[in-house]
Amino acid sequence: MTDRKPIEYWLSDMDGVLVHEGRPVPGADEFVRRLDASGKPFLVLTNNSIYTRRDLSARLAALGLTVPAEFIWTSALATARFLADQRPGGTAYVIGEAGLTTALHEAGFILTDLKPEYVVLGETRTYSFSQITNAIRFIEGGARFVATNPDPVGPSPEGSLPACGAVAAMITRATGVAPYFVGKPNPLMMRTALNVVGGHSECTAMIGDRMDTDIVAGVEAGLETILVLTGVTREADVERFPYRPHRVIGSIADLIDHI
């Protein structure tokens, strides 16, 4: 791999890196403390659009991880920023939870079911048949289709749950219109995250547990990429991909002394 500049900015996925199945990954608390003490800007990224970043900060705190809300960046926030740049003060029909609706409200969007300019699909634990039907009809009527992230399934204690990507595929099948996905692996999310921390790609690292979202997004954004083996991707899976992370490590604990 080519030589890189020293890491001055850190981006990290949340699920599979800092937490796993509702518990903190061993060493995650010390990693966060070291980052905070170093003064180096960092941001926790997640494709989960259900919660606001205040909600996520509180959930992490309950697990012993102190991550201020302003150090969290979600696909909902990235989607809201994208839409505000594209059509300031626009209108949208939204399928999602408070994380998405709050972000869009704060970005100046109007949420409506009266001839919306956009259909915006996010994550929810209660996808509604009537809402999906409305979305299909609005898209057939000319609304633009945007989705927060392409993940087809999400984890739960009971097993996999259908997620944004799976529901988006159903709407696409019904309408023939594919959505624009804003979240990882879209480099757009990485670039907006870089803007938030004020970082440059040459001296920023992306830590993730998935080759097909975190690592490819980091590669395409020109970041140093670090794969941890505490989440989805196994070490044996890495060779299947046409791109490689700069480093493969056991867990976030292996990075503590490199901050």
PDB file of C-alpha atoms in Angstrom:
ATOM      1  CA  MET A   1       0.000   0.000   0.000  1.00  0.00           C
ATOM      2  CA  THR A   2       1.181   3.555  -0.634  1.00  0.00           C
ATOM      3  CA  ASP A   3       2.576   5.622   2.207  1.00  0.00           C
ATOM      4  CA  ARG A   4       0.064   7.794   4.016  1.00  0.00           C
ATOM      5  CA  LYS A   5       0.338  10.933   6.075  1.00  0.00           C
ATOM      6  CA  PRO A   6      -0.079  10.613   9.874  1.00  0.00           C
ATOM      7  CA  ILE A   7      -3.719  10.289  10.892  1.00  0.00           C
ATOM      8  CA  GLU A   8      -5.084  13.552  12.278  1.00  0.00           C
ATOM      9  CA  TYR A   9      -8.818  12.895  11.818  1.00  0.00           C
ATOM     10  CA  TRP A  10     -10.751   9.750  12.665  1.00  0.00           C
ATOM     11  CA  LEU A  11     -14.043   8.459  11.270  1.00  0.00           C
ATOM     12  CA  SER A  12     -15.552   5.297  12.720  1.00  0.00           C
ATOM     13  CA  ASP A  13     -18.568   3.154  12.054  1.00  0.00           C
ATOM     14  CA  MET A  14     -20.650   2.414  15.149  1.00  0.00           C
ATOM     15  CA  ASP A  15     -22.265  -1.036  14.959  1.00  0.00           C
ATOM     16  CA  GLY A  16     -19.634  -3.759  14.726  1.00  0.00           C
ATOM     17  CA  VAL A  17     -16.818  -1.371  15.657  1.00  0.00           C
ATOM     18  CA  LEU A  18     -17.750   0.371  18.911  1.00  0.00           C
ATOM     19  CA  VAL A  19     -20.749  -1.777  19.827  1.00  0.00           C
ATOM     20  CA  HIS A  20     -21.843  -5.291  18.888  1.00  0.00           C
ATOM     21  CA  GLU A  21     -25.229  -6.874  19.609  1.00  0.00           C
ATOM     22  CA  GLY A  22     -26.093  -4.189  22.124  1.00  0.00           C
ATOM     23  CA  ARG A  23     -22.804  -4.329  24.044  1.00  0.00           C
ATOM     24  CA  PRO A  24     -19.644  -2.236  23.834  1.00  0.00           C
ATOM     25  CA  VAL A  25     -16.715  -3.864  22.048  1.00  0.00           C
ATOM     26  CA  PRO A  26     -13.884  -4.392  24.569  1.00  0.00           C
ATOM     27  CA  GLY A  27     -11.505  -1.449  24.336  1.00  0.00           C
ATOM     28  CA  ALA A  28     -14.029   0.884  22.690  1.00  0.00           C
ATOM     29  CA  ASP A  29     -14.388   3.006  25.834  1.00  0.00           C
ATOM     30  CA  GLU A  30     -10.613   3.503  26.109  1.00  0.00           C
ATOM     31  CA  PHE A  31     -10.330   4.244  22.388  1.00  0.00           C
ATOM     32  CA  VAL A  32     -12.946   6.993  22.676  1.00  0.00           C
ATOM     33  CA  ARG A  33     -11.253   8.403  25.793  1.00  0.00           C
ATOM     34  CA  ARG A  34      -7.855   8.464  24.071  1.00  0.00           C
ATOM     35  CA  LEU A  35      -9.315  10.233  21.049  1.00  0.00           C
ATOM     36  CA  ASP A  36     -10.989  12.819  23.253  1.00  0.00           C
ATOM     37  CA  ALA A  37      -7.775  13.414  25.209  1.00  0.00           C
ATOM     38  CA  SER A  38      -5.734  13.725  22.001  1.00  0.00           C
ATOM     39  CA  GLY A  39      -7.840  16.604  20.734  1.00  0.00           C
ATOM     40  CA  LYS A  40      -7.983  15.022  17.280  1.00  0.00           C
ATOM     41  CA  PRO A  41     -11.363  15.535  15.595  1.00  0.00           C
ATOM     42  CA  PHE A  42     -13.425  12.379  15.222  1.00  0.00           C
ATOM     43  CA  LEU A  43     -16.874  11.399  14.066  1.00  0.00           C
ATOM     44  CA  VAL A  44     -18.946   8.257  14.566  1.00  0.00           C
ATOM     45  CA  LEU A  45     -20.812   7.349  11.377  1.00  0.00           C
ATOM     46  CA  THR A  46     -23.896   5.185  11.088  1.00  0.00           C
ATOM     47  CA  ASN A  47     -26.323   4.260   8.327  1.00  0.00           C
ATOM     48  CA  ASN A  48     -29.019   3.945  10.997  1.00  0.00           C
ATOM     49  CA  SER A  49     -31.507   6.761  10.354  1.00  0.00           C
ATOM     50  CA  ILE A  50     -33.963   5.840  13.115  1.00  0.00           C
ATOM     51  CA  TYR A  51     -32.434   7.891  15.937  1.00  0.00           C
ATOM     52  CA  THR A  52     -31.339  11.492  16.252  1.00  0.00           C
ATOM     53  CA  ARG A  53     -27.726  11.967  17.211  1.00  0.00           C
ATOM     54  CA  ARG A  54     -28.819  13.050  20.696  1.00  0.00           C
ATOM     55  CA  ASP A  55     -30.656   9.734  21.011  1.00  0.00           C
ATOM     56  CA  LEU A  56     -27.599   7.812  19.812  1.00  0.00           C
ATOM     57  CA  SER A  57     -25.312   9.726  22.199  1.00  0.00           C
ATOM     58  CA  ALA A  58     -27.582   8.759  25.096  1.00  0.00           C
ATOM     59  CA  ARG A  59     -27.701   5.116  23.974  1.00  0.00           C
ATOM     60  CA  LEU A  60     -23.898   4.977  23.765  1.00  0.00           C
ATOM     61  CA  ALA A  61     -23.588   6.639  27.172  1.00  0.00           C
ATOM     62  CA  ALA A  62     -25.789   3.911  28.655  1.00  0.00           C
ATOM     63  CA  LEU A  63     -23.155   1.441  27.413  1.00  0.00           C
ATOM     64  CA  GLY A  64     -20.305   3.428  28.961  1.00  0.00           C
ATOM     65  CA  LEU A  65     -19.194   5.185  25.760  1.00  0.00           C
ATOM     66  CA  THR A  66     -19.047   8.968  26.015  1.00  0.00           C
ATOM     67  CA  VAL A  67     -19.622  10.325  22.510  1.00  0.00           C
ATOM     68  CA  PRO A  68     -21.137  13.831  22.397  1.00  0.00           C
ATOM     69  CA  ALA A  69     -24.039  14.258  19.982  1.00  0.00           C
ATOM     70  CA  GLU A  70     -22.016  16.598  17.764  1.00  0.00           C
ATOM     71  CA  PHE A  71     -19.510  13.786  17.182  1.00  0.00           C
ATOM     72  CA  ILE A  72     -22.147  11.549  15.557  1.00  0.00           C
ATOM     73  CA  TRP A  73     -23.103  11.658  11.877  1.00  0.00           C
ATOM     74  CA  THR A  74     -26.029   9.619  10.541  1.00  0.00           C
ATOM     75  CA  SER A  75     -27.339   8.799   7.086  1.00  0.00           C
ATOM     76  CA  ALA A  76     -30.406  10.871   8.017  1.00  0.00           C
ATOM     77  CA  LEU A  77     -28.243  13.968   8.559  1.00  0.00           C
ATOM     78  CA  ALA A  78     -26.347  13.338   5.330  1.00  0.00           C
ATOM     79  CA  THR A  79     -29.638  12.904   3.457  1.00  0.00           C
ATOM     80  CA  ALA A  80     -31.056  16.129   4.895  1.00  0.00           C
ATOM     81  CA  ARG A  81     -27.910  18.067   3.963  1.00  0.00           C
ATOM     82  CA  PHE A  82     -27.970  16.610   0.447  1.00  0.00           C
ATOM     83  CA  LEU A  83     -31.623  17.543  -0.088  1.00  0.00           C
ATOM     84  CA  ALA A  84     -31.156  21.040   1.363  1.00  0.00           C
ATOM     85  CA  ASP A  85     -28.318  21.596  -1.123  1.00  0.00           C
ATOM     86  CA  GLN A  86     -30.370  20.239  -4.007  1.00  0.00           C
ATOM     87  CA  ARG A  87     -33.663  22.010  -3.345  1.00  0.00           C
ATOM     88  CA  PRO A  88     -33.682  24.444  -0.386  1.00  0.00           C
ATOM     89  CA  GLY A  89     -37.068  24.586   1.321  1.00  0.00           C
ATOM     90  CA  GLY A  90     -38.346  21.633  -0.664  1.00  0.00           C
ATOM     91  CA  THR A  91     -41.143  19.219   0.199  1.00  0.00           C
ATOM     92  CA  ALA A  92     -40.970  15.528   0.953  1.00  0.00           C
ATOM     93  CA  TYR A  93     -43.113  12.556   1.832  1.00  0.00           C
ATOM     94  CA  VAL A  94     -41.100  10.655   4.445  1.00  0.00           C
ATOM     95  CA  ILE A  95     -41.161   7.050   5.591  1.00  0.00           C
ATOM     96  CA  GLY A  96     -38.967   6.909   8.669  1.00  0.00           C
ATOM     97  CA  GLU A  97     -38.492   7.742  12.320  1.00  0.00           C
ATOM     98  CA  ALA A  98     -37.540  10.805  14.354  1.00  0.00           C
ATOM     99  CA  GLY A  99     -33.900  10.707  13.269  1.00  0.00           C
ATOM    100  CA  LEU A 100     -34.915  11.380   9.669  1.00  0.00           C
ATOM    101  CA  THR A 101     -37.893  13.663  10.173  1.00  0.00           C
ATOM    102  CA  THR A 102     -36.000  15.826  12.685  1.00  0.00           C
ATOM    103  CA  ALA A 103     -33.012  16.162  10.336  1.00  0.00           C
ATOM    104  CA  LEU A 104     -35.232  17.184   7.424  1.00  0.00           C
ATOM    105  CA  HIS A 105     -37.181  19.696   9.524  1.00  0.00           C
ATOM    106  CA  GLU A 106     -33.937  21.242  10.756  1.00  0.00           C
ATOM    107  CA  ALA A 107     -32.715  21.449   7.151  1.00  0.00           C
ATOM    108  CA  GLY A 108     -35.781  23.523   6.249  1.00  0.00           C
ATOM    109  CA  PHE A 109     -37.757  20.846   4.422  1.00  0.00           C
ATOM    110  CA  ILE A 110     -41.552  20.659   4.596  1.00  0.00           C
ATOM    111  CA  LEU A 111     -42.937  17.169   5.230  1.00  0.00           C
ATOM    112  CA  THR A 112     -46.205  16.647   3.414  1.00  0.00           C
ATOM    113  CA  ASP A 113     -48.453  14.199   1.607  1.00  0.00           C
ATOM    114  CA  LEU A 114     -49.668  16.899  -0.808  1.00  0.00           C
ATOM    115  CA  LYS A 115     -47.773  16.566  -4.100  1.00  0.00           C
ATOM    116  CA  PRO A 116     -44.304  16.179  -2.523  1.00  0.00           C
ATOM    117  CA  GLU A 117     -41.213  16.876  -4.616  1.00  0.00           C
ATOM    118  CA  TYR A 118     -39.416  13.935  -3.021  1.00  0.00           C
ATOM    119  CA  VAL A 119     -40.187  10.590  -1.484  1.00  0.00           C
ATOM    120  CA  VAL A 120     -37.578   9.987   1.221  1.00  0.00           C
ATOM    121  CA  LEU A 121     -37.255   6.458   2.564  1.00  0.00           C
ATOM    122  CA  GLY A 122     -35.428   5.710   5.803  1.00  0.00           C
ATOM    123  CA  GLU A 123     -35.372   3.051   8.496  1.00  0.00           C
ATOM    124  CA  THR A 124     -38.340   2.226  10.711  1.00  0.00           C
ATOM    125  CA  ARG A 125     -39.361  -0.737  12.829  1.00  0.00           C
ATOM    126  CA  THR A 126     -42.929  -0.421  11.532  1.00  0.00           C
ATOM    127  CA  TYR A 127     -42.966  -0.177   7.739  1.00  0.00           C
ATOM    128  CA  SER A 128     -46.568   0.540   6.774  1.00  0.00           C
ATOM    129  CA  PHE A 129     -48.256  -0.921   3.705  1.00  0.00           C
ATOM    130  CA  SER A 130     -50.302   2.264   3.308  1.00  0.00           C
ATOM    131  CA  GLN A 131     -47.164   4.444   3.492  1.00  0.00           C
ATOM    132  CA  ILE A 132     -45.390   2.293   0.905  1.00  0.00           C
ATOM    133  CA  THR A 133     -48.471   2.510  -1.322  1.00  0.00           C
ATOM    134  CA  ASN A 134     -48.455   6.311  -1.002  1.00  0.00           C
ATOM    135  CA  ALA A 135     -44.750   6.403  -1.842  1.00  0.00           C
ATOM    136  CA  ILE A 136     -45.316   4.328  -4.978  1.00  0.00           C
ATOM    137  CA  ARG A 137     -48.129   6.603  -6.139  1.00  0.00           C
ATOM    138  CA  PHE A 138     -46.142   9.784  -5.474  1.00  0.00           C
ATOM    139  CA  ILE A 139     -43.175   8.419  -7.433  1.00  0.00           C
ATOM    140  CA  GLU A 140     -45.508   7.406 -10.269  1.00  0.00           C
ATOM    141  CA  GLY A 141     -46.741  11.007 -10.180  1.00  0.00           C
ATOM    142  CA  GLY A 142     -43.234  12.389 -10.614  1.00  0.00           C
ATOM    143  CA  ALA A 143     -41.734  12.637  -7.119  1.00  0.00           C
ATOM    144  CA  ARG A 144     -37.987  12.035  -6.934  1.00  0.00           C
ATOM    145  CA  PHE A 145     -36.950   8.961  -4.931  1.00  0.00           C
ATOM    146  CA  VAL A 146     -34.203   9.263  -2.285  1.00  0.00           C
ATOM    147  CA  ALA A 147     -33.277   6.700   0.386  1.00  0.00           C
ATOM    148  CA  THR A 148     -31.012   7.044   3.394  1.00  0.00           C
ATOM    149  CA  ASN A 149     -29.043   3.818   2.932  1.00  0.00           C
ATOM    150  CA  PRO A 150     -28.935   0.609   0.884  1.00  0.00           C
ATOM    151  CA  ASP A 151     -28.665  -1.916   3.754  1.00  0.00           C
ATOM    152  CA  PRO A 152     -31.143  -4.716   2.939  1.00  0.00           C
ATOM    153  CA  VAL A 153     -31.388  -6.074   6.488  1.00  0.00           C
ATOM    154  CA  GLY A 154     -30.696  -4.836   9.986  1.00  0.00           C
ATOM    155  CA  PRO A 155     -29.830  -6.720  13.173  1.00  0.00           C
ATOM    156  CA  SER A 156     -32.085  -7.369  16.139  1.00  0.00           C
ATOM    157  CA  PRO A 157     -31.943  -9.723  19.145  1.00  0.00           C
ATOM    158  CA  GLU A 158     -34.478 -11.937  17.350  1.00  0.00           C
ATOM    159  CA  GLY A 159     -32.586 -12.003  14.047  1.00  0.00           C
ATOM    160  CA  SER A 160     -32.528 -10.044  10.792  1.00  0.00           C
ATOM    161  CA  LEU A 161     -35.111  -7.355  10.049  1.00  0.00           C
ATOM    162  CA  PRO A 162     -35.974  -5.962   6.603  1.00  0.00           C
ATOM    163  CA  ALA A 163     -34.265  -2.606   6.264  1.00  0.00           C
ATOM    164  CA  CYS A 164     -34.243   0.411   3.966  1.00  0.00           C
ATOM    165  CA  GLY A 165     -32.590  -1.304   1.003  1.00  0.00           C
ATOM    166  CA  ALA A 166     -35.110  -4.138   0.953  1.00  0.00           C
ATOM    167  CA  VAL A 167     -38.111  -1.799   1.083  1.00  0.00           C
ATOM    168  CA  ALA A 168     -36.519   0.438  -1.550  1.00  0.00           C
ATOM    169  CA  ALA A 169     -36.193  -2.602  -3.831  1.00  0.00           C
ATOM    170  CA  MET A 170     -39.915  -3.297  -3.446  1.00  0.00           C
ATOM    171  CA  ILE A 171     -40.793   0.304  -4.368  1.00  0.00           C
ATOM    172  CA  THR A 172     -38.394   0.176  -7.319  1.00  0.00           C
ATOM    173  CA  ARG A 173     -39.974  -3.055  -8.538  1.00  0.00           C
ATOM    174  CA  ALA A 174     -43.405  -1.414  -8.390  1.00  0.00           C
ATOM    175  CA  THR A 175     -42.418   1.885 -10.029  1.00  0.00           C
ATOM    176  CA  GLY A 176     -39.378   1.129 -12.184  1.00  0.00           C
ATOM    177  CA  VAL A 177     -37.611   4.010 -10.403  1.00  0.00           C
ATOM    178  CA  ALA A 178     -34.420   3.353  -8.429  1.00  0.00           C
ATOM    179  CA  PRO A 179     -33.633   5.589  -5.444  1.00  0.00           C
ATOM    180  CA  TYR A 180     -30.557   7.698  -4.893  1.00  0.00           C
ATOM    181  CA  PHE A 181     -28.945   6.230  -1.762  1.00  0.00           C
ATOM    182  CA  VAL A 182     -27.102   8.850   0.311  1.00  0.00           C
ATOM    183  CA  GLY A 183     -25.584   6.717   3.095  1.00  0.00           C
ATOM    184  CA  LYS A 184     -22.564   4.429   2.962  1.00  0.00           C
ATOM    185  CA  PRO A 185     -21.088   3.290   0.619  1.00  0.00           C
ATOM    186  CA  ASN A 186     -21.903   6.537  -1.212  1.00  0.00           C
ATOM    187  CA  PRO A 187     -18.731   8.680  -0.941  1.00  0.00           C
ATOM    188  CA  LEU A 188     -21.067  11.647  -0.514  1.00  0.00           C
ATOM    189  CA  MET A 189     -21.600  10.632   3.112  1.00  0.00           C
ATOM    190  CA  MET A 190     -17.849  10.433   3.631  1.00  0.00           C
ATOM    191  CA  ARG A 191     -17.268  13.843   2.067  1.00  0.00           C
ATOM    192  CA  THR A 192     -19.939  15.479   4.212  1.00  0.00           C
ATOM    193  CA  ALA A 193     -18.389  13.801   7.266  1.00  0.00           C
ATOM    194  CA  LEU A 194     -14.987  15.203   6.273  1.00  0.00           C
ATOM    195  CA  ASN A 195     -16.551  18.646   5.998  1.00  0.00           C
ATOM    196  CA  VAL A 196     -18.027  18.282   9.485  1.00  0.00           C
ATOM    197  CA  VAL A 197     -14.637  17.507  11.071  1.00  0.00           C
ATOM    198  CA  GLY A 198     -12.734  19.862   8.774  1.00  0.00           C
ATOM    199  CA  GLY A 199     -10.445  17.041   7.694  1.00  0.00           C
ATOM    200  CA  HIS A 200      -8.545  16.173   4.525  1.00  0.00           C
ATOM    201  CA  SER A 201      -8.666  12.730   2.958  1.00  0.00           C
ATOM    202  CA  GLU A 202      -4.867  12.308   3.024  1.00  0.00           C
ATOM    203  CA  CYS A 203      -4.735  12.396   6.826  1.00  0.00           C
ATOM    204  CA  THR A 204      -8.106  10.847   7.741  1.00  0.00           C
ATOM    205  CA  ALA A 205      -8.828   7.232   8.657  1.00  0.00           C
ATOM    206  CA  MET A 206     -12.089   5.322   8.313  1.00  0.00           C
ATOM    207  CA  ILE A 207     -12.637   2.381  10.687  1.00  0.00           C
ATOM    208  CA  GLY A 208     -15.333  -0.119   9.753  1.00  0.00           C
ATOM    209  CA  ASP A 209     -16.448  -3.716  10.017  1.00  0.00           C
ATOM    210  CA  ARG A 210     -17.956  -4.144   6.532  1.00  0.00           C
ATOM    211  CA  MET A 211     -16.001  -4.354   3.298  1.00  0.00           C
ATOM    212  CA  ASP A 212     -19.093  -3.579   1.207  1.00  0.00           C
ATOM    213  CA  THR A 213     -20.019  -0.323   2.951  1.00  0.00           C
ATOM    214  CA  ASP A 214     -17.423   1.132   5.326  1.00  0.00           C
ATOM    215  CA  ILE A 215     -14.243   0.102   3.529  1.00  0.00           C
ATOM    216  CA  VAL A 216     -15.356   0.719  -0.049  1.00  0.00           C
ATOM    217  CA  ALA A 217     -16.722   4.132   0.979  1.00  0.00           C
ATOM    218  CA  GLY A 218     -13.382   4.986   2.586  1.00  0.00           C
ATOM    219  CA  VAL A 219     -11.431   3.741  -0.449  1.00  0.00           C
ATOM    220  CA  GLU A 220     -13.544   5.782  -2.859  1.00  0.00           C
ATOM    221  CA  ALA A 221     -13.165   8.889  -0.688  1.00  0.00           C
ATOM    222  CA  GLY A 222      -9.380   8.473  -0.567  1.00  0.00           C
ATOM    223  CA  LEU A 223      -9.177   7.763   3.166  1.00  0.00           C
ATOM    224  CA  GLU A 224      -6.947   5.361   5.062  1.00  0.00           C
ATOM    225  CA  THR A 225      -9.148   2.333   5.690  1.00  0.00           C
ATOM    226  CA  ILE A 226      -9.004   0.049   8.712  1.00  0.00           C
ATOM    227  CA  LEU A 227     -11.116  -3.110   8.898  1.00  0.00           C
ATOM    228  CA  VAL A 228     -11.948  -4.525  12.327  1.00  0.00           C
ATOM    229  CA  LEU A 229     -13.034  -8.151  12.665  1.00  0.00           C
ATOM    230  CA  THR A 230     -15.654  -7.600  15.391  1.00  0.00           C
ATOM    231  CA  GLY A 231     -18.598  -7.179  13.040  1.00  0.00           C
ATOM    232  CA  VAL A 232     -19.822  -8.502   9.708  1.00  0.00           C
ATOM    233  CA  THR A 233     -16.721  -9.163   7.592  1.00  0.00           C
ATOM    234  CA  ARG A 234     -14.508 -12.119   8.437  1.00  0.00           C
ATOM    235  CA  GLU A 235     -10.788 -12.135   7.629  1.00  0.00           C
ATOM    236  CA  ALA A 236     -11.266 -14.889   5.043  1.00  0.00           C
ATOM    237  CA  ASP A 237     -13.808 -12.699   3.211  1.00  0.00           C
ATOM    238  CA  VAL A 238     -11.372  -9.865   2.498  1.00  0.00           C
ATOM    239  CA  GLU A 239      -9.737 -11.597  -0.477  1.00  0.00           C
ATOM    240  CA  ARG A 240     -13.074 -11.855  -2.276  1.00  0.00           C
ATOM    241  CA  PHE A 241     -13.180  -8.104  -2.882  1.00  0.00           C
ATOM    242  CA  PRO A 242     -11.311  -6.243  -5.637  1.00  0.00           C
ATOM    243  CA  TYR A 243     -10.215  -3.571  -3.139  1.00  0.00           C
ATOM    244  CA  ARG A 244      -8.377  -3.936   0.152  1.00  0.00           C
ATOM    245  CA  PRO A 245      -8.291  -2.028   3.411  1.00  0.00           C
ATOM    246  CA  HIS A 246      -4.973  -0.491   4.387  1.00  0.00           C
ATOM    247  CA  ARG A 247      -5.077  -2.470   7.636  1.00  0.00           C
ATOM    248  CA  VAL A 248      -6.984  -5.450   9.034  1.00  0.00           C
ATOM    249  CA  ILE A 249      -7.027  -5.668  12.839  1.00  0.00           C
ATOM    250  CA  GLY A 250      -8.795  -7.749  15.450  1.00  0.00           C
ATOM    251  CA  SER A 251     -10.731  -4.949  17.124  1.00  0.00           C
ATOM    252  CA  ILE A 252     -10.791  -1.265  17.971  1.00  0.00           C
ATOM    253  CA  ALA A 253      -8.637  -2.090  21.016  1.00  0.00           C
ATOM    254  CA  ASP A 254      -5.694  -2.642  18.643  1.00  0.00           C
ATOM    255  CA  LEU A 255      -5.773   1.041  17.667  1.00  0.00           C
ATOM    256  CA  ILE A 256      -5.610   2.546  21.156  1.00  0.00           C
ATOM    257  CA  ASP A 257      -1.833   2.978  21.123  1.00  0.00           C
ATOM    258  CA  HIS A 258      -1.870   4.455  17.606  1.00  0.00           C
ATOM    259  CA  ILE A 259      -3.814   7.585  18.473  1.00  0.00           C
TER     260      ILE A 259
END
